Short mmCIF file of C-alpha atoms in Angstrom, two decimals:
data_model
loop_
_atom_site.label_atom_id
_atom_site.label_comp_id
_atom_site.label_asym_id
_atom_site.label_seq_id
_atom_site.Cartn_x
_atom_site.Cartn_y
_atom_site.Cartn_z
CA UNK A 924 -0.01 0.00 0.03
CA UNK A 925 1.50 3.36 -1.03
CA UNK A 926 1.79 6.33 1.27
CA UNK A 927 -1.09 8.25 -0.41
CA UNK A 928 -3.53 5.38 0.13
CA UNK A 929 -2.44 4.99 3.78
CA UNK A 930 -3.11 8.70 4.35
CA UNK A 931 -6.54 8.57 2.69
CA UNK A 932 -7.47 5.60 4.88
CA UNK A 933 -6.05 7.31 7.97
CA UNK A 934 -8.15 10.41 7.27
CA UNK A 935 -11.38 8.53 6.54
CA UNK A 936 -14.45 9.21 8.67
CA UNK A 937 -14.37 5.73 10.12
CA UNK A 938 -10.74 5.81 11.25
CA UNK A 939 -11.11 9.32 12.63
CA UNK A 940 -14.07 8.17 14.69
CA UNK A 941 -12.08 5.19 15.99
CA UNK A 942 -9.52 7.76 17.21
CA UNK A 943 -12.32 9.93 18.68
CA UNK A 944 -11.48 12.81 16.38
CA UNK A 945 -14.22 15.20 15.20
CA UNK A 946 -16.04 14.27 11.93
CA UNK A 947 -18.67 16.13 9.93
CA UNK A 948 -21.09 13.23 10.60
CA UNK A 949 -20.78 9.85 12.26
CA UNK A 950 -19.40 7.14 9.95
CA UNK A 951 -21.83 4.30 9.17
CA UNK A 952 -21.41 0.63 8.57
CA UNK A 953 -23.73 -2.25 9.45
CA UNK A 954 -23.12 -5.67 10.97
CA UNK A 955 -23.99 -8.35 8.43
CA UNK A 956 -24.07 -5.68 5.74
CA UNK A 957 -22.70 -8.31 3.39
CA UNK A 958 -25.35 -10.96 3.66
CA UNK A 959 -28.75 -12.49 3.20
CA UNK A 960 -30.85 -9.34 2.80
CA UNK A 961 -29.10 -8.65 -0.54
CA UNK A 962 -30.64 -10.31 -3.60
CA UNK A 963 -27.23 -10.66 -5.23
CA UNK A 964 -25.98 -12.50 -2.14
CA UNK A 965 -28.99 -14.83 -2.19
CA UNK A 966 -28.39 -15.60 -5.84
CA UNK A 967 -24.76 -16.50 -5.14
CA UNK A 968 -25.66 -18.48 -2.02
CA UNK A 969 -28.13 -20.58 -4.06
CA UNK A 970 -25.20 -21.71 -6.15
CA UNK A 971 -22.48 -22.12 -3.53
CA UNK A 972 -22.33 -23.70 -0.11
CA UNK A 973 -21.75 -21.20 2.74
CA UNK A 974 -18.41 -22.62 3.90
CA UNK A 975 -17.21 -22.67 0.31
CA UNK A 976 -18.10 -19.04 -0.04
CA UNK A 977 -15.94 -18.28 2.99
CA UNK A 978 -13.11 -20.47 1.77
CA UNK A 979 -12.88 -19.17 -1.75
CA UNK A 980 -11.19 -15.80 -1.47
CA UNK A 981 -12.58 -14.42 -4.69
CA UNK A 982 -16.09 -15.20 -3.58
CA UNK A 983 -15.57 -13.82 -0.07
CA UNK A 984 -14.21 -10.62 -1.57
CA UNK A 985 -17.12 -10.35 -3.95
CA UNK A 986 -19.63 -10.68 -1.08
CA UNK A 987 -17.68 -8.13 0.95
CA UNK A 988 -17.92 -5.63 -1.92
CA UNK A 989 -21.67 -6.05 -2.59
CA UNK A 990 -23.06 -3.61 -0.03
CA UNK A 991 -20.39 -0.91 -0.60
CA UNK A 992 -21.30 -0.93 -4.28
CA UNK A 993 -24.98 -0.34 -3.42
CA UNK A 994 -24.74 2.09 -0.50
CA UNK A 995 -22.55 5.01 0.63
CA UNK A 996 -21.17 3.16 3.62
CA UNK A 997 -18.03 4.27 5.38
CA UNK A 998 -16.35 0.87 5.90
CA UNK A 999 -16.47 -2.68 4.59
CA UNK A 1000 -16.23 -5.81 6.73
CA UNK A 1001 -14.63 -8.94 5.37
CA UNK A 1002 -17.09 -11.72 4.63
CA UNK A 1003 -16.35 -14.64 6.96
CA UNK A 1004 -17.91 -16.28 10.07
CA UNK A 1005 -16.87 -16.21 13.71
CA UNK A 1006 -16.79 -20.05 13.79
CA UNK A 1007 -14.22 -20.51 11.00
CA UNK A 1008 -11.67 -20.75 13.80
CA UNK A 1009 -13.56 -23.74 15.25
CA UNK A 1010 -13.40 -25.97 12.15
CA UNK A 1011 -9.66 -26.73 12.37
CA UNK A 1012 -10.15 -27.80 16.03
CA UNK A 1013 -11.79 -30.94 14.72
CA UNK A 1014 -15.24 -30.42 16.25
CA UNK A 1015 -17.28 -31.06 13.11
CA UNK A 1016 -18.60 -27.61 12.08
CA UNK A 1017 -21.51 -27.33 9.60
CA UNK A 1018 -23.91 -24.62 8.63
CA UNK A 1019 -27.38 -26.11 8.19
CA UNK A 1020 -30.08 -24.36 6.18
CA UNK A 1021 -32.46 -22.49 8.50
CA UNK A 1022 -30.67 -23.64 11.63
CA UNK A 1023 -27.37 -21.85 11.55
CA UNK A 1024 -24.01 -23.28 12.70
CA UNK A 1025 -23.89 -26.73 14.33
CA UNK A 1026 -20.99 -28.37 16.16
CA UNK A 1027 -21.32 -32.12 15.74
CA UNK A 1028 -18.70 -32.96 18.39
CA UNK A 1029 -19.16 -30.44 21.18
CA UNK A 1030 -16.62 -30.22 23.96
CA UNK A 1031 -18.06 -30.56 27.45
CA UNK A 1032 -15.28 -31.78 29.66
CA UNK A 1033 -11.53 -31.79 30.33
CA UNK A 1034 -10.73 -34.78 28.15
CA UNK A 1035 -12.56 -33.30 25.13
CA UNK A 1036 -10.85 -29.91 25.56
CA UNK A 1037 -7.44 -31.52 25.82
CA UNK A 1038 -8.15 -33.58 22.70
CA UNK A 1039 -8.81 -30.50 20.53
CA UNK A 1040 -6.48 -30.42 17.58
CA UNK A 1041 -3.58 -27.95 17.40
CA UNK A 1042 -4.23 -25.14 14.94
CA UNK A 1043 -1.76 -23.53 12.56
CA UNK A 1044 -3.74 -20.42 11.82
CA UNK A 1045 -1.81 -19.42 8.70
CA UNK A 1046 -2.33 -22.89 7.23
CA UNK A 1047 -5.90 -23.44 8.39
CA UNK A 1048 -7.29 -19.96 7.88
CA UNK A 1049 -5.06 -18.53 5.22
CA UNK A 1050 -8.05 -18.26 2.86
CA UNK A 1051 -9.37 -15.47 5.02
CA UNK A 1052 -6.08 -13.62 4.72
CA UNK A 1053 -6.14 -14.01 1.00
CA UNK A 1054 -9.73 -12.72 0.90
CA UNK A 1055 -8.53 -9.67 2.76
CA UNK A 1056 -5.83 -9.07 0.25
CA UNK A 1057 -8.13 -9.46 -2.74
CA UNK A 1058 -10.79 -7.20 -1.15
CA UNK A 1059 -8.33 -4.53 -0.12
CA UNK A 1060 -7.04 -4.35 -3.70
CA UNK A 1061 -10.55 -3.87 -5.01
CA UNK A 1062 -11.87 -1.37 -2.45
CA UNK A 1063 -11.78 2.40 -2.93
CA UNK A 1064 -8.47 3.74 -1.49
CA UNK A 1065 -10.28 5.72 1.17
CA UNK A 1066 -12.66 2.94 2.38
CA UNK A 1067 -11.39 1.06 5.40
CA UNK A 1068 -11.73 -2.70 5.66
CA UNK A 1069 -12.65 -4.24 9.01
CA UNK A 1070 -11.52 -7.69 10.09
CA UNK A 1071 -13.07 -9.62 12.92
CA UNK A 1072 -13.25 -12.67 15.12
CA UNK A 1073 -15.63 -14.14 17.66
CA UNK A 1074 -14.75 -13.35 21.24
CA UNK A 1075 -13.38 -16.27 23.28
CA UNK A 1076 -16.57 -16.60 25.37
CA UNK A 1077 -18.92 -16.68 22.38
CA UNK A 1078 -16.81 -19.12 20.40
CA UNK A 1079 -16.33 -21.32 23.47
CA UNK A 1080 -20.08 -21.31 24.09
CA UNK A 1081 -20.72 -22.59 20.55
CA UNK A 1082 -18.13 -25.31 21.13
CA UNK A 1083 -19.75 -26.35 24.43
CA UNK A 1084 -23.41 -25.93 23.51
CA UNK A 1085 -23.06 -27.35 20.00
CA UNK A 1086 -25.56 -24.81 18.59
CA UNK A 1087 -27.45 -21.71 19.64
CA UNK A 1088 -28.98 -21.53 23.07
CA UNK A 1089 -31.33 -19.41 25.22
CA UNK A 1090 -29.80 -20.12 28.59
CA UNK A 1091 -26.25 -21.37 27.86
CA UNK A 1092 -26.69 -23.92 30.60
CA UNK A 1093 -23.94 -26.27 29.36
CA UNK A 1094 -21.50 -23.38 29.06
CA UNK A 1095 -22.19 -22.10 32.53
CA UNK A 1096 -22.05 -25.58 34.09
CA UNK A 1097 -18.63 -26.14 32.54
CA UNK A 1098 -17.46 -22.84 34.05
CA UNK A 1099 -18.86 -23.65 37.46
CA UNK A 1100 -18.04 -27.35 37.68
CA UNK A 1101 -14.72 -27.53 35.77
CA UNK A 1102 -13.18 -24.04 35.92
CA UNK A 1103 -9.69 -25.28 35.08
CA UNK A 1104 -11.01 -26.89 31.91
CA UNK A 1105 -12.96 -23.77 31.03
CA UNK A 1106 -9.90 -21.52 31.35
CA UNK A 1107 -7.82 -24.03 29.31
CA UNK A 1108 -10.42 -23.78 26.53
CA UNK A 1109 -10.49 -20.02 26.67
CA UNK A 1110 -6.69 -19.79 26.61
CA UNK A 1111 -6.57 -21.95 23.54
CA UNK A 1112 -9.13 -19.83 21.73
CA UNK A 1113 -7.32 -16.61 22.71
CA UNK A 1114 -4.09 -17.90 21.19
CA UNK A 1115 -5.84 -18.82 17.98
CA UNK A 1116 -7.71 -15.52 17.86
CA UNK A 1117 -4.55 -13.43 18.40
CA UNK A 1118 -2.87 -15.03 15.38
CA UNK A 1119 -6.11 -14.77 13.37
CA UNK A 1120 -6.64 -11.09 13.97
CA UNK A 1121 -3.05 -10.12 13.51
CA UNK A 1122 -2.99 -12.19 10.32
CA UNK A 1123 -5.91 -10.19 9.01
CA UNK A 1124 -4.12 -6.97 9.92
CA UNK A 1125 -0.97 -8.11 8.13
CA UNK A 1126 -3.13 -8.93 5.11
CA UNK A 1127 -4.60 -5.46 4.96
CA UNK A 1128 -7.50 -4.67 7.31
CA UNK A 1129 -7.48 -1.25 8.96
CA UNK A 1130 -9.47 -2.16 12.11
CA UNK A 1131 -10.85 -5.25 13.81
CA UNK A 1132 -14.09 -6.02 15.69
CA UNK A 1133 -14.44 -8.66 18.36
CA UNK A 1134 -17.93 -10.11 18.42
CA UNK A 1135 -19.08 -11.23 21.90
CA UNK A 1136 -22.63 -11.83 20.78
CA UNK A 1137 -23.56 -14.16 23.64
CA UNK A 1138 -21.78 -12.55 26.55
CA UNK A 1139 -24.91 -10.78 27.79
CA UNK A 1140 -25.99 -14.12 29.23
CA UNK A 1141 -23.47 -13.70 32.06
CA UNK A 1142 -23.73 -11.94 35.32
CA UNK A 1143 -21.09 -9.26 36.04
CA UNK A 1144 -19.47 -11.56 38.62
CA UNK A 1145 -19.24 -14.43 36.16
CA UNK A 1146 -17.82 -12.16 33.47
CA UNK A 1147 -15.13 -10.95 35.77
CA UNK A 1148 -14.24 -14.46 36.99
CA UNK A 1149 -14.44 -16.40 33.75
CA UNK A 1150 -14.05 -14.02 30.82
CA UNK A 1151 -12.45 -10.68 31.58
CA UNK A 1152 -8.79 -11.70 31.65
CA UNK A 1153 -9.11 -13.74 28.49
CA UNK A 1154 -10.75 -10.90 26.51
CA UNK A 1155 -8.15 -8.47 27.88
CA UNK A 1156 -5.30 -10.72 26.81
CA UNK A 1157 -6.72 -11.00 23.31
CA UNK A 1158 -7.31 -7.24 22.89
CA UNK A 1159 -3.93 -6.28 24.37
CA UNK A 1160 -2.13 -8.63 21.95
CA UNK A 1161 -3.57 -7.05 18.80
CA UNK A 1162 -1.05 -5.11 16.77
CA UNK A 1163 -0.51 -1.66 18.23
CA UNK A 1164 -2.12 1.25 16.41
CA UNK A 1165 -4.96 -0.83 14.91
CA UNK A 1166 -8.38 0.20 16.30
CA UNK A 1167 -10.35 -2.47 18.16
CA UNK A 1168 -14.12 -2.47 18.39
CA UNK A 1169 -15.32 -4.57 21.32
CA UNK A 1170 -18.95 -5.51 20.68
CA UNK A 1171 -21.51 -7.45 22.68
CA UNK A 1172 -25.30 -7.80 22.93
CA UNK A 1173 -27.41 -7.66 26.11
CA UNK A 1174 -24.46 -5.97 27.82
CA UNK A 1175 -26.18 -3.12 29.62
CA UNK A 1176 -25.07 -4.73 32.93
CA UNK A 1177 -21.50 -5.29 31.73
CA UNK A 1178 -20.43 -2.03 30.09
CA UNK A 1179 -17.82 -1.07 32.67
CA UNK A 1180 -16.36 -4.56 32.49
CA UNK A 1181 -16.19 -4.47 28.68
CA UNK A 1182 -14.33 -1.15 28.94
CA UNK A 1183 -12.00 -2.75 31.48
CA UNK A 1184 -11.34 -5.68 29.10
CA UNK A 1185 -10.27 -3.16 26.42
CA UNK A 1186 -11.10 -1.73 23.03
CA UNK A 1187 -10.91 1.66 21.33
CA UNK A 1188 -14.64 1.55 20.62
CA UNK A 1189 -17.31 -0.27 22.58
CA UNK A 1190 -20.26 -1.53 20.54
CA UNK A 1191 -23.63 -1.67 22.28
CA UNK A 1192 -27.10 -2.88 21.33
CA UNK A 1193 -30.45 -1.10 21.37
CA UNK A 1194 -31.37 -2.12 24.94
CA UNK A 1195 -29.65 0.90 26.40
CA UNK A 1196 -29.78 4.61 25.55
CA UNK A 1197 -26.58 5.47 23.74
CA UNK A 1198 -26.03 8.66 25.71
CA UNK A 1199 -26.39 6.80 29.01
CA UNK A 1200 -24.03 4.04 27.79
CA UNK A 1201 -21.37 6.59 26.90
CA UNK A 1202 -21.79 8.37 30.17
CA UNK A 1203 -21.06 5.09 31.97
CA UNK A 1204 -18.11 4.24 29.71
CA UNK A 1205 -16.54 7.63 30.25
CA UNK A 1206 -13.92 9.45 28.23
CA UNK A 1207 -11.16 7.79 26.32
CA UNK A 1208 -13.27 5.36 24.38
CA UNK A 1209 -15.57 5.58 21.35
CA UNK A 1210 -19.00 4.00 21.04
CA UNK A 1211 -20.71 2.10 18.24
CA UNK A 1212 -24.44 1.58 17.69
CA UNK A 1213 -27.18 1.20 18.26
CA UNK A 1214 -30.32 1.12 16.10
CA UNK A 1215 -32.64 -1.88 16.70
CA UNK A 1216 -32.39 -3.99 13.49
CA UNK A 1217 -36.19 -4.42 13.57
CA UNK A 1218 -36.57 -0.72 12.82
CA UNK A 1219 -35.31 -1.48 9.32
CA UNK A 1220 -38.43 -3.53 8.75
CA UNK A 1221 -40.51 -0.37 9.08
CA UNK A 1222 -41.00 2.59 6.81
CA UNK A 1223 -38.55 5.36 5.92
CA UNK A 1224 -40.08 7.89 8.30
CA UNK A 1225 -39.68 5.63 11.38
CA UNK A 1226 -36.14 4.80 10.29
CA UNK A 1227 -35.36 8.50 10.01
CA UNK A 1228 -37.04 9.31 13.34
CA UNK A 1229 -35.15 6.68 15.35
CA UNK A 1230 -31.88 7.38 13.61
CA UNK A 1231 -32.08 11.06 14.41
CA UNK A 1232 -33.04 10.22 17.99
CA UNK A 1233 -29.79 8.28 18.40
CA UNK A 1234 -27.76 11.04 16.79
CA UNK A 1235 -29.38 13.54 19.15
CA UNK A 1236 -28.45 11.41 22.16
CA UNK A 1237 -24.78 11.39 20.98
CA UNK A 1238 -24.87 15.18 20.51
CA UNK A 1239 -22.00 15.25 18.01
CA UNK A 1240 -19.57 13.77 20.48
CA UNK A 1241 -16.43 12.64 18.64
CA UNK A 1242 -15.94 8.92 18.52
CA UNK A 1243 -19.41 7.73 17.51
CA UNK A 1244 -19.73 5.08 14.77
CA UNK A 1245 -23.32 4.54 13.69
CA UNK A 1246 -24.39 0.94 13.42
CA UNK A 1247 -27.20 -1.39 14.30
CA UNK A 1248 -27.34 -2.99 17.71
CA UNK A 1249 -26.78 -6.38 16.00
CA UNK A 1250 -26.81 -7.75 12.47
CA UNK A 1251 -29.21 -6.90 9.69
CA UNK A 1252 -32.19 -9.22 9.61
CA UNK A 1253 -32.80 -11.51 6.69
CA UNK A 1254 -36.11 -9.94 5.74
CA UNK A 1255 -34.79 -6.35 5.68
CA UNK A 1256 -35.80 -4.50 2.55
CA UNK A 1257 -32.88 -3.08 0.61
CA UNK A 1258 -34.76 0.20 0.42
CA UNK A 1259 -34.68 0.45 4.24
CA UNK A 1260 -30.88 0.30 4.29
CA UNK A 1261 -30.85 3.09 1.71
CA UNK A 1262 -33.21 5.11 3.93
CA UNK A 1263 -30.93 4.61 6.91
CA UNK A 1264 -27.88 5.75 4.96
CA UNK A 1265 -29.78 8.85 3.88
CA UNK A 1266 -30.90 9.59 7.44
CA UNK A 1267 -27.33 9.42 8.79
CA UNK A 1268 -26.02 11.54 5.94
CA UNK A 1269 -28.68 14.14 6.61
CA UNK A 1270 -27.10 14.68 10.00
CA UNK A 1271 -24.06 16.33 8.41
CA UNK A 1272 -26.21 19.37 7.78
CA UNK A 1273 -27.06 19.72 11.47
CA UNK A 1274 -23.53 19.53 12.95
#
């Protein structure tokens, strides 16, 4: 990457917001912006298996580019999945139609955790790094590319539960009944995730997001005892100077602990007022969010009203990245995403 491109990326709205520098409006990107709500994605998905889409760099790059061709978004996020790191562990990962990811050989005890296969990240996940390189070469020179991984707790929960869960009872029982095994599993996932994120950075992403989508199931005491140090180790091991977005859902009771674990930007969902969240997080950190994805199923006026309500709560404070509180829903009309982009862009005239 030449010096001019590096400067254009450095001066982009998204990167400025990550550094909590003033911007004429908040930058906007959307979780799952490259995905199932797009007709061109659905067409491709009808022809290619999901894992194969992830593993073929030219296809992963193509999906990454789909939304930024359609909308004036301020960052792209590489197309992948948080459980790609689980497959080389030998747990039997599959993505079933309508059911989501399934682990066929879940790990629920010390022996199973010790039996997990060793992972050479460059060898096992190099296709993601190549997808980053292909995507970065195709993106506009001023459009940042975000890399990501699943947080250790969320990935561990998938490995233990075997699939999605409402109560995460198997995960919690492992923590409570076999804490040494739990910490061993978390440490293994942290080591893999460090290499995975730094590999994406080396390949060309400008920032990374850590998805702790399930961590809101924990009490503050359990987060501190079983998760905090592992997340902190991961975040502190990411290459210096690369912004880290630390995101979770259902985390209104954990915000201070997420801040303690680390991150330049804390991502929050719609269950908490954004202004209140930032007040609790304090200075020295940005914030990302936090429109309810269901709002995008409504009309343009409601999208505009709720978007402007969030922007009013932020009150032009530097360091805000506009996003949904979680990923775009499958049934979201493309026109609604366009309406959201317009609503955020309108805000530039009111700063």
